[in-house]
Every structure is written in structure tokens, then in C-alpha cells.
Amino acid sequence: RDQVVPAHKTLLKFLREEYIPHAQRSIAAYDLPDGKAFYQAQIKVYTTLDMSPDAIHQIGLSEVAKIKAEMFDIMQEVKFQGDLPAFLHFLRTDPQFYVTTPQALLDRAAWICKLFDGKAKDFFGRLPRARFAIVPAPDDIAPFYTAGRGGPGEYTLNTYKLPSRPLYSLAALTLHESAPGHAFQMPLAAENKNLPEFRQHSYISAYGEGWALYSERLGVEMGIYQTPYERFGMLSYQMWRAARLVVDTGIHAKGWTRQQAQQFLLANTALSSHEITTEVDRYIAWPGQALSYYLGEMAIWTARAKAEAALGGKFDIRAFHDAVLDLGSVPLPVLEARIDRFIVDGGQTKVSYEVSK
């Protein structure tokens, strides 16, 4: 009464009368003071690479086309009669792909996590000691929250507005946010006593998000996706991240409107309209961050292909994953250098570490 409410009234008055009337009218980073240099700096921060917006935009368009071809293959597999927009409408509206209670969504995510547990020993030499809980997003932030978020000790799943939380995307989301994604990679780094402390706990988006997105497609090899629709959900998430390369650079360097960005995602992914709205607003407010995911994933797959080609029969997927995860969170050129050394070492990690208690 005496402090908090008056402070909120002062803030509201400031927002209404000063801040919002004088706010930036454009959504583009390029239109900010020194905007081109700022956006280029953001690209470096989030991708750890020296790439131009135009180059990233073209990579995005190319990858979108490749993933779309994979999507058409699944549409043929399930014998769907119609084009991609019709299939996406079917996925967004058919009741078979949705649950009706928050607990049902949490239960399904937990089952997917146990599917991973049964496969983990065949793909990873080292497993983190730390476990994680699956919890719903808090009610007060859930309407504006992403579909899920993971990290040490917790996988937060958004159970708000269940008609926008499709089951066909849940497996990919769970692999990304829980294990072997964020709730797996981060604890491994924190437990690695051979790393300097800052590398145990720091987070570089290109590495962390690249690994989590790699984890989604790795689920195909691991046998996590139980239906063609779940594989399509994985592809939709791959498409979502590839489309981010197009949308983020489109918004901040090419003059795209908010509606144009929304329409690109609506036409190319199976994301719900609600998710697309919140995601595009996120990209507007956070220039460059959305670029880290797909470029990071591409770097890991490129490194893996190089190791597989060089090592042939000596290549061990468990040793490769251990080599990547032993690093903690690093810039992509450091990851590339580590895999070059992995190849020189004959595909052996040669790293053992005492986990923290």
C-alpha cells in the first residue's frame, strides 16, 4: 500500500506518457542507431561465427527447402491427400494429436524421457549424475512462455492452452529440453571437474542450442519417434529453427513486417498460431539469438560427418558424443578444433573426470 502500489502507479504513468509514445517505431535492428553494426555484433555473439545477414538468410532458405522435401515424404508415407498447408491444418486441428488435461501432457513427456533412458547407454559413454523434474510452467507466465524450457534439475513444460500443445511435437521438444538436450548437457558440464569453473557453468547459445537441436534429430537414430507424425513433428521443429534464419534476418536486416514473419512460419511449420505469435515477438525483441540454434546444429553434424569419414570403422558414436559434451559450452570454432583432435586421436576421447559431489 505505502511503497509497492505507488511505485507501480509511477511506473505506469511513465510508460503511458513518456516511454511508449517515444518508443522505436520500427521492429528492425538495422533501424536502431548504428543498427547494422549492432546486428552484426549480435550475430557474432549468438553464433560465434563471422557471417553476414545475407549469407545466413540464404542458408535458411536452402535448409527450409531441404526439410520441406522430407516433410513431403512423410505426407506420402501416411497417404495424406492434399498439399502442405492442408496437412498442417489437419495437424493443428485433429483431436487425435491433443490431450485434454495438463497432467496427460506431463505424463506423456515423462514417458518419452524413459524411452530415452532405455537407449542412452548405446549413444553416450558418460551420463550425468544429476536428475531432472518435469514441472508445468507457472500460471502467471504460461500464456507468454515458450512450449518448454530445460536446464539443470528441471524440464518446464507449458500446459497452458492445450489445443496449442500437439503430441506430435512433444517428443522433439522433450529431447531438446530434457535429455539428451539441456537437462543432460548442462549437468555434464557442471560435473566435469577437469573444466575451469567458468566453463562448467557458462552458456554459449550456438553450442547449447545447437546441441539441443542436434538431440532432436538424433532421436530418429535412437528410435524415440514412434509414429510418422512424431517424425513430422521433429521435422517441423527443424523447419522452425531453419525458418528462424530466414525470419530473424528478414526482420532485422531486410525490412520484413511482423505479419510477414508470422506468415512465413505459418506456411512452413506445424507450430500453432499462438506459438507463432509469441515466437515472432521474441525474435523482434531479441535480435540474433534465434540464429544460434540451426547454425549450431549444422556445426555438430558437419563435425560428425567429418569424423565418420576420417575414422571409418573406428568411429564410435558414444566417444564422439563424449568428446562434444566434455567441452562444456564453447564457441563453434573450438568445437570444430576439438573434433579435429578427436580424429587425430583415432576416435578416442582420452578424457576421464571425477564428478563433483
Coordinates of C-alpha atoms in Angstrom, one line a residue:
R1 CA 0.0 0.0 0.0
D2 CA 2.7 2.5 1.0
Q3 CA 5.5 1.5 -1.3
V4 CA 4.8 -1.1 -3.9
V5 CA 1.4 0.2 -5.3
P6 CA 2.6 3.8 -5.5
A7 CA 5.7 2.7 -7.3
H8 CA 3.7 0.7 -9.8
K9 CA 1.5 3.8 -10.4
T10 CA 4.6 5.9 -11.1
L11 CA 5.9 3.3 -13.5
L12 CA 2.6 3.0 -15.3
K13 CA 2.4 6.8 -15.7
F14 CA 5.9 6.8 -17.1
L15 CA 5.2 4.0 -19.6
R16 CA 2.0 5.6 -20.8
E17 CA 3.1 9.2 -21.1
E18 CA 6.8 9.0 -21.9
Y19 CA 8.2 5.7 -22.8
I20 CA 5.6 4.2 -25.2
P21 CA 4.9 7.4 -27.1
H22 CA 8.7 7.8 -27.8
A23 CA 9.4 4.1 -28.4
Q24 CA 11.1 2.8 -31.6
R25 CA 8.5 2.6 -34.3
S26 CA 10.4 0.0 -36.5
I27 CA 10.9 -3.6 -35.4
A28 CA 14.3 -3.8 -37.3
A29 CA 17.7 -3.8 -35.6
Y30 CA 19.0 -2.1 -38.7
D31 CA 16.8 0.9 -37.8
L32 CA 18.4 1.4 -34.4
P33 CA 21.4 3.8 -34.0
D34 CA 24.4 2.1 -35.6
G35 CA 21.9 -0.7 -36.3
K36 CA 23.9 -2.6 -39.0
A37 CA 26.9 -2.8 -36.7
F38 CA 24.7 -3.7 -33.8
Y39 CA 23.0 -6.6 -35.6
Q40 CA 26.4 -7.9 -36.9
A41 CA 27.7 -7.9 -33.4
Q42 CA 24.6 -9.8 -32.2
I43 CA 25.2 -12.4 -34.9
K44 CA 28.8 -12.8 -33.6
V45 CA 27.6 -13.1 -30.0
Y46 CA 25.0 -15.7 -30.7
T47 CA 26.5 -17.8 -33.4
T48 CA 30.3 -17.3 -32.6
L49 CA 30.8 -17.1 -36.4
D50 CA 31.6 -14.2 -38.8
M51 CA 28.7 -14.4 -41.2
S52 CA 26.6 -11.7 -42.9
P53 CA 22.9 -11.5 -42.6
D54 CA 22.5 -12.2 -46.3
A55 CA 24.6 -15.4 -46.1
I56 CA 22.5 -16.6 -43.1
H57 CA 19.3 -15.7 -44.9
Q58 CA 20.3 -17.8 -47.9
I59 CA 21.3 -20.8 -45.8
G60 CA 17.9 -20.6 -44.1
L61 CA 16.1 -20.6 -47.4
S62 CA 18.2 -23.6 -48.6
E63 CA 17.6 -25.6 -45.5
V64 CA 13.9 -24.8 -45.5
A65 CA 13.6 -26.3 -49.0
K66 CA 15.5 -29.5 -47.9
I67 CA 13.3 -30.0 -44.8
K68 CA 10.2 -29.4 -46.9
A69 CA 11.2 -32.3 -49.1
E70 CA 11.5 -34.6 -46.1
M71 CA 8.0 -33.4 -45.0
F72 CA 6.5 -34.4 -48.3
D73 CA 8.0 -37.9 -47.9
I74 CA 6.1 -38.3 -44.6
M75 CA 2.9 -37.0 -46.1
Q76 CA 3.2 -39.7 -48.8
E77 CA 4.0 -42.3 -46.1
V78 CA 0.8 -41.5 -44.2
K79 CA -1.1 -41.3 -47.6
F80 CA -2.4 -37.8 -46.9
Q81 CA -4.4 -36.4 -49.8
G82 CA -3.6 -32.7 -50.1
D83 CA -0.9 -30.1 -50.1
L84 CA 1.4 -29.0 -47.2
P85 CA -0.9 -26.2 -45.9
A86 CA -3.8 -28.7 -45.8
F87 CA -1.6 -31.2 -43.9
L88 CA -0.5 -28.5 -41.4
H89 CA -4.2 -27.6 -40.9
F90 CA -5.0 -31.3 -40.3
L91 CA -2.2 -31.5 -37.7
R92 CA -3.3 -28.3 -35.9
T93 CA -7.0 -29.3 -35.7
D94 CA -7.4 -33.1 -35.4
P95 CA -8.2 -34.1 -31.8
Q96 CA -6.1 -37.2 -32.0
F97 CA -3.0 -35.1 -31.6
Y98 CA -4.0 -33.3 -28.4
V99 CA -4.7 -34.1 -24.8
T100 CA -7.4 -32.6 -22.7
T101 CA -5.7 -32.3 -19.3
P102 CA -2.3 -30.8 -18.2
Q103 CA -1.4 -33.9 -16.3
A104 CA -1.8 -36.0 -19.5
L105 CA 0.7 -33.8 -21.3
L106 CA 3.2 -34.1 -18.3
D107 CA 2.7 -37.9 -18.2
R108 CA 3.4 -38.2 -21.9
A109 CA 6.6 -36.2 -21.6
A110 CA 7.7 -38.4 -18.7
W111 CA 7.2 -41.5 -20.8
I112 CA 9.3 -40.0 -23.6
C113 CA 12.1 -39.4 -21.1
K114 CA 12.0 -43.0 -20.1
L115 CA 12.2 -44.0 -23.7
F116 CA 15.5 -42.1 -23.9
D117 CA 16.8 -43.7 -20.7
G118 CA 16.4 -47.1 -22.3
K119 CA 18.6 -46.0 -25.3
A120 CA 21.1 -43.8 -23.5
K121 CA 23.9 -46.4 -23.0
D122 CA 24.1 -47.1 -26.7
F123 CA 24.7 -43.4 -27.6
F124 CA 26.6 -41.9 -24.6
G125 CA 29.6 -43.1 -22.7
R126 CA 29.1 -40.8 -19.8
L127 CA 25.7 -39.9 -18.2
P128 CA 25.2 -37.1 -15.7
R129 CA 24.6 -38.0 -12.1
A130 CA 22.0 -35.2 -11.8
R131 CA 18.4 -36.0 -12.5
F132 CA 15.6 -33.6 -13.5
A133 CA 12.0 -33.0 -12.7
I134 CA 9.2 -32.3 -15.2
V135 CA 7.1 -29.3 -14.0
P136 CA 4.3 -27.2 -15.6
A137 CA 5.1 -23.6 -16.4
P138 CA 3.8 -21.2 -13.7
D139 CA 0.3 -20.0 -14.5
D140 CA 1.2 -16.3 -14.4
I141 CA 3.8 -16.6 -17.2
A142 CA 2.4 -19.6 -19.1
P143 CA 0.4 -17.5 -21.7
F144 CA 3.6 -15.8 -22.8
Y145 CA 6.0 -18.7 -22.3
T146 CA 7.6 -20.9 -24.8
A147 CA 6.4 -24.5 -25.2
G148 CA 9.1 -25.7 -22.8
R149 CA 12.4 -24.9 -21.3
G150 CA 15.1 -27.2 -19.8
G151 CA 18.2 -27.0 -17.7
P152 CA 19.9 -28.4 -14.6
G153 CA 17.3 -30.1 -12.5
E154 CA 14.2 -29.1 -14.4
Y155 CA 12.2 -29.5 -17.6
T156 CA 9.5 -26.9 -17.6
L157 CA 6.6 -27.9 -19.9
N158 CA 3.9 -25.4 -20.9
T159 CA 0.5 -26.9 -20.2
Y160 CA -1.4 -23.6 -21.0
K161 CA -3.9 -23.7 -23.9
L162 CA -3.7 -27.4 -24.6
P163 CA -5.0 -27.1 -28.2
S164 CA -1.7 -25.4 -29.0
R165 CA 0.4 -28.2 -27.4
P166 CA 0.4 -31.0 -30.0
L167 CA 1.6 -34.5 -29.1
Y168 CA 3.4 -34.9 -32.5
S169 CA 5.9 -32.2 -31.4
L170 CA 6.3 -33.4 -27.8
A171 CA 9.0 -35.9 -28.4
A172 CA 11.2 -33.4 -30.2
L173 CA 10.6 -30.8 -27.6
T174 CA 11.4 -33.2 -24.8
L175 CA 14.6 -34.4 -26.4
H176 CA 15.6 -30.7 -26.8
E177 CA 14.8 -29.5 -23.3
S178 CA 15.4 -32.6 -21.2
A179 CA 17.7 -35.5 -22.2
P180 CA 19.9 -35.6 -24.1
G181 CA 19.4 -31.8 -24.5
H182 CA 19.7 -29.0 -21.9
A183 CA 18.9 -31.0 -18.8
F184 CA 21.6 -33.5 -19.8
Q185 CA 24.3 -31.4 -21.4
M186 CA 24.4 -28.7 -18.7
P187 CA 24.8 -31.1 -15.7
L188 CA 27.5 -33.0 -17.6
A189 CA 29.5 -29.7 -17.9
A190 CA 28.8 -28.8 -14.2
E191 CA 30.0 -32.2 -13.0
N192 CA 33.2 -32.1 -15.1
K193 CA 35.9 -31.2 -12.7
N194 CA 38.6 -31.1 -15.4
L195 CA 37.0 -27.9 -16.8
P196 CA 37.7 -24.4 -15.4
E197 CA 34.8 -23.3 -13.3
F198 CA 33.6 -20.7 -15.8
R199 CA 33.3 -23.4 -18.5
Q200 CA 31.3 -25.6 -16.1
H201 CA 28.6 -23.0 -15.7
S202 CA 28.8 -20.7 -18.7
Y203 CA 26.4 -20.9 -21.6
I204 CA 27.1 -20.1 -25.3
S205 CA 23.9 -20.2 -27.3
A206 CA 25.4 -21.6 -30.5
Y207 CA 26.8 -24.6 -28.6
G208 CA 24.0 -25.2 -26.1
E209 CA 21.1 -24.6 -28.5
G210 CA 23.0 -26.3 -31.4
W211 CA 23.4 -29.4 -29.2
A212 CA 19.8 -29.4 -28.1
L213 CA 18.6 -29.2 -31.7
Y214 CA 21.0 -31.9 -32.8
S215 CA 19.5 -34.0 -30.0
E216 CA 16.1 -33.7 -31.7
R217 CA 17.2 -35.2 -35.0
L218 CA 19.4 -37.8 -33.1
G219 CA 16.0 -39.1 -31.8
V220 CA 15.5 -40.7 -35.2
E221 CA 18.6 -42.9 -34.8
M222 CA 17.6 -43.6 -31.2
G223 CA 14.2 -44.8 -32.1
I224 CA 12.4 -42.3 -29.9
Y225 CA 9.8 -41.3 -32.6
Q226 CA 7.0 -43.8 -32.5
T227 CA 4.9 -42.6 -35.4
P228 CA 5.4 -40.8 -38.8
Y229 CA 3.5 -37.9 -37.2
E230 CA 6.2 -37.6 -34.5
R231 CA 8.9 -37.6 -37.1
F232 CA 7.0 -34.9 -38.9
G233 CA 6.9 -33.0 -35.6
M234 CA 10.6 -33.3 -35.4
L235 CA 10.9 -32.0 -38.9
S236 CA 8.6 -29.2 -38.1
Y237 CA 10.9 -28.2 -35.2
Q238 CA 13.9 -28.4 -37.6
M239 CA 12.0 -26.3 -40.0
W240 CA 11.1 -23.8 -37.2
R241 CA 14.8 -23.3 -36.5
A242 CA 15.8 -23.2 -40.1
A243 CA 13.0 -20.7 -40.7
R244 CA 14.4 -18.6 -37.9
L245 CA 17.5 -18.0 -40.0
V246 CA 15.1 -16.5 -42.7
V247 CA 12.8 -14.7 -40.3
D248 CA 15.4 -13.2 -37.9
T249 CA 17.5 -11.8 -40.8
G250 CA 14.3 -10.8 -42.6
I251 CA 13.0 -8.8 -39.7
H252 CA 16.3 -7.1 -38.7
A253 CA 18.1 -6.7 -42.0
K254 CA 15.6 -7.0 -44.8
G255 CA 12.6 -4.9 -43.7
W256 CA 10.2 -7.7 -43.1
T257 CA 7.0 -6.9 -41.2
R258 CA 5.7 -8.7 -38.1
Q259 CA 2.9 -10.1 -40.2
Q260 CA 5.3 -11.3 -42.9
A261 CA 7.4 -13.2 -40.4
Q262 CA 4.3 -14.8 -38.9
Q263 CA 3.0 -15.8 -42.3
F264 CA 6.4 -17.5 -43.2
L265 CA 6.3 -19.6 -40.1
L266 CA 2.5 -20.4 -40.6
A267 CA 3.2 -21.6 -44.1
N268 CA 6.2 -23.7 -43.4
T269 CA 5.9 -25.2 -39.8
A270 CA 3.3 -27.1 -37.9
L271 CA 3.5 -24.6 -35.0
S272 CA 0.2 -23.4 -33.6
S273 CA -0.9 -19.8 -34.3
H274 CA -0.4 -19.0 -30.7
E275 CA 3.2 -20.3 -30.7
I276 CA 4.0 -18.4 -33.9
T277 CA 2.7 -15.1 -32.4
T278 CA 4.8 -15.4 -29.2
E279 CA 7.9 -16.6 -31.2
V280 CA 7.9 -13.8 -33.7
D281 CA 7.6 -11.3 -30.9
R282 CA 10.6 -12.9 -29.2
Y283 CA 12.7 -12.6 -32.4
I284 CA 11.8 -8.9 -32.7
A285 CA 12.8 -8.3 -29.1
W286 CA 16.0 -10.4 -29.1
P287 CA 17.9 -9.8 -32.4
G288 CA 20.3 -12.6 -33.4
Q289 CA 19.5 -15.1 -30.7
A290 CA 17.3 -17.2 -32.9
L291 CA 20.2 -17.7 -35.3
S292 CA 22.2 -19.8 -32.9
Y293 CA 20.1 -23.0 -33.0
Y294 CA 20.3 -24.2 -36.5
L295 CA 23.8 -22.9 -37.2
G296 CA 25.0 -24.7 -34.1
E297 CA 23.3 -27.9 -35.1
M298 CA 24.8 -27.7 -38.5
A299 CA 28.3 -27.4 -37.0
I300 CA 27.8 -30.5 -34.9
W301 CA 26.5 -32.6 -37.8
T302 CA 29.4 -31.3 -40.0
A303 CA 31.9 -32.3 -37.4
R304 CA 30.3 -35.7 -37.0
A305 CA 30.3 -36.3 -40.8
K306 CA 34.0 -35.4 -40.9
A307 CA 34.8 -37.7 -38.0
E308 CA 32.8 -40.6 -39.6
A309 CA 34.5 -40.2 -42.9
A310 CA 38.0 -40.0 -41.4
L311 CA 37.7 -42.8 -38.9
G312 CA 35.5 -45.2 -40.8
G313 CA 35.1 -48.4 -38.7
K314 CA 36.8 -46.8 -35.8
F315 CA 34.1 -44.2 -35.3
D316 CA 32.2 -44.8 -32.1
I317 CA 29.1 -42.6 -31.6
R318 CA 29.4 -42.8 -27.8
A319 CA 33.0 -41.5 -28.0
F320 CA 32.0 -38.7 -30.4
H321 CA 29.2 -37.5 -28.1
D322 CA 31.5 -37.7 -25.1
A323 CA 34.1 -35.5 -27.0
V324 CA 31.5 -32.9 -27.7
L325 CA 29.9 -32.9 -24.3
D326 CA 33.3 -32.9 -22.4
L327 CA 33.9 -29.4 -23.7
G328 CA 31.3 -27.6 -21.6
S329 CA 29.9 -24.6 -23.6
V330 CA 32.3 -23.3 -26.2
P331 CA 32.4 -21.3 -29.5
L332 CA 31.8 -23.3 -32.6
P333 CA 35.3 -23.0 -33.9
V334 CA 36.6 -24.5 -30.6
L335 CA 34.2 -27.4 -31.1
E336 CA 35.5 -27.9 -34.6
A337 CA 39.1 -27.9 -33.4
R338 CA 38.2 -30.5 -30.7
I339 CA 36.8 -32.9 -33.2
D340 CA 39.9 -32.5 -35.4
R341 CA 41.9 -33.6 -32.4
F342 CA 39.4 -36.4 -31.8
I343 CA 40.1 -37.6 -35.3
V344 CA 43.9 -37.4 -34.8
D345 CA 43.5 -39.4 -31.5
G346 CA 41.9 -42.2 -33.5
G347 CA 38.4 -41.6 -32.2
Q348 CA 39.3 -41.9 -28.6
T349 CA 38.2 -39.3 -26.1
K350 CA 41.1 -39.9 -23.6
V351 CA 39.2 -38.0 -21.0
S352 CA 38.2 -39.3 -17.6
Y353 CA 36.9 -37.0 -14.9
E354 CA 35.9 -37.0 -11.3
V355 CA 32.3 -35.8 -11.0
S356 CA 31.5 -33.2 -8.4
K357 CA 29.6 -34.4 -5.4

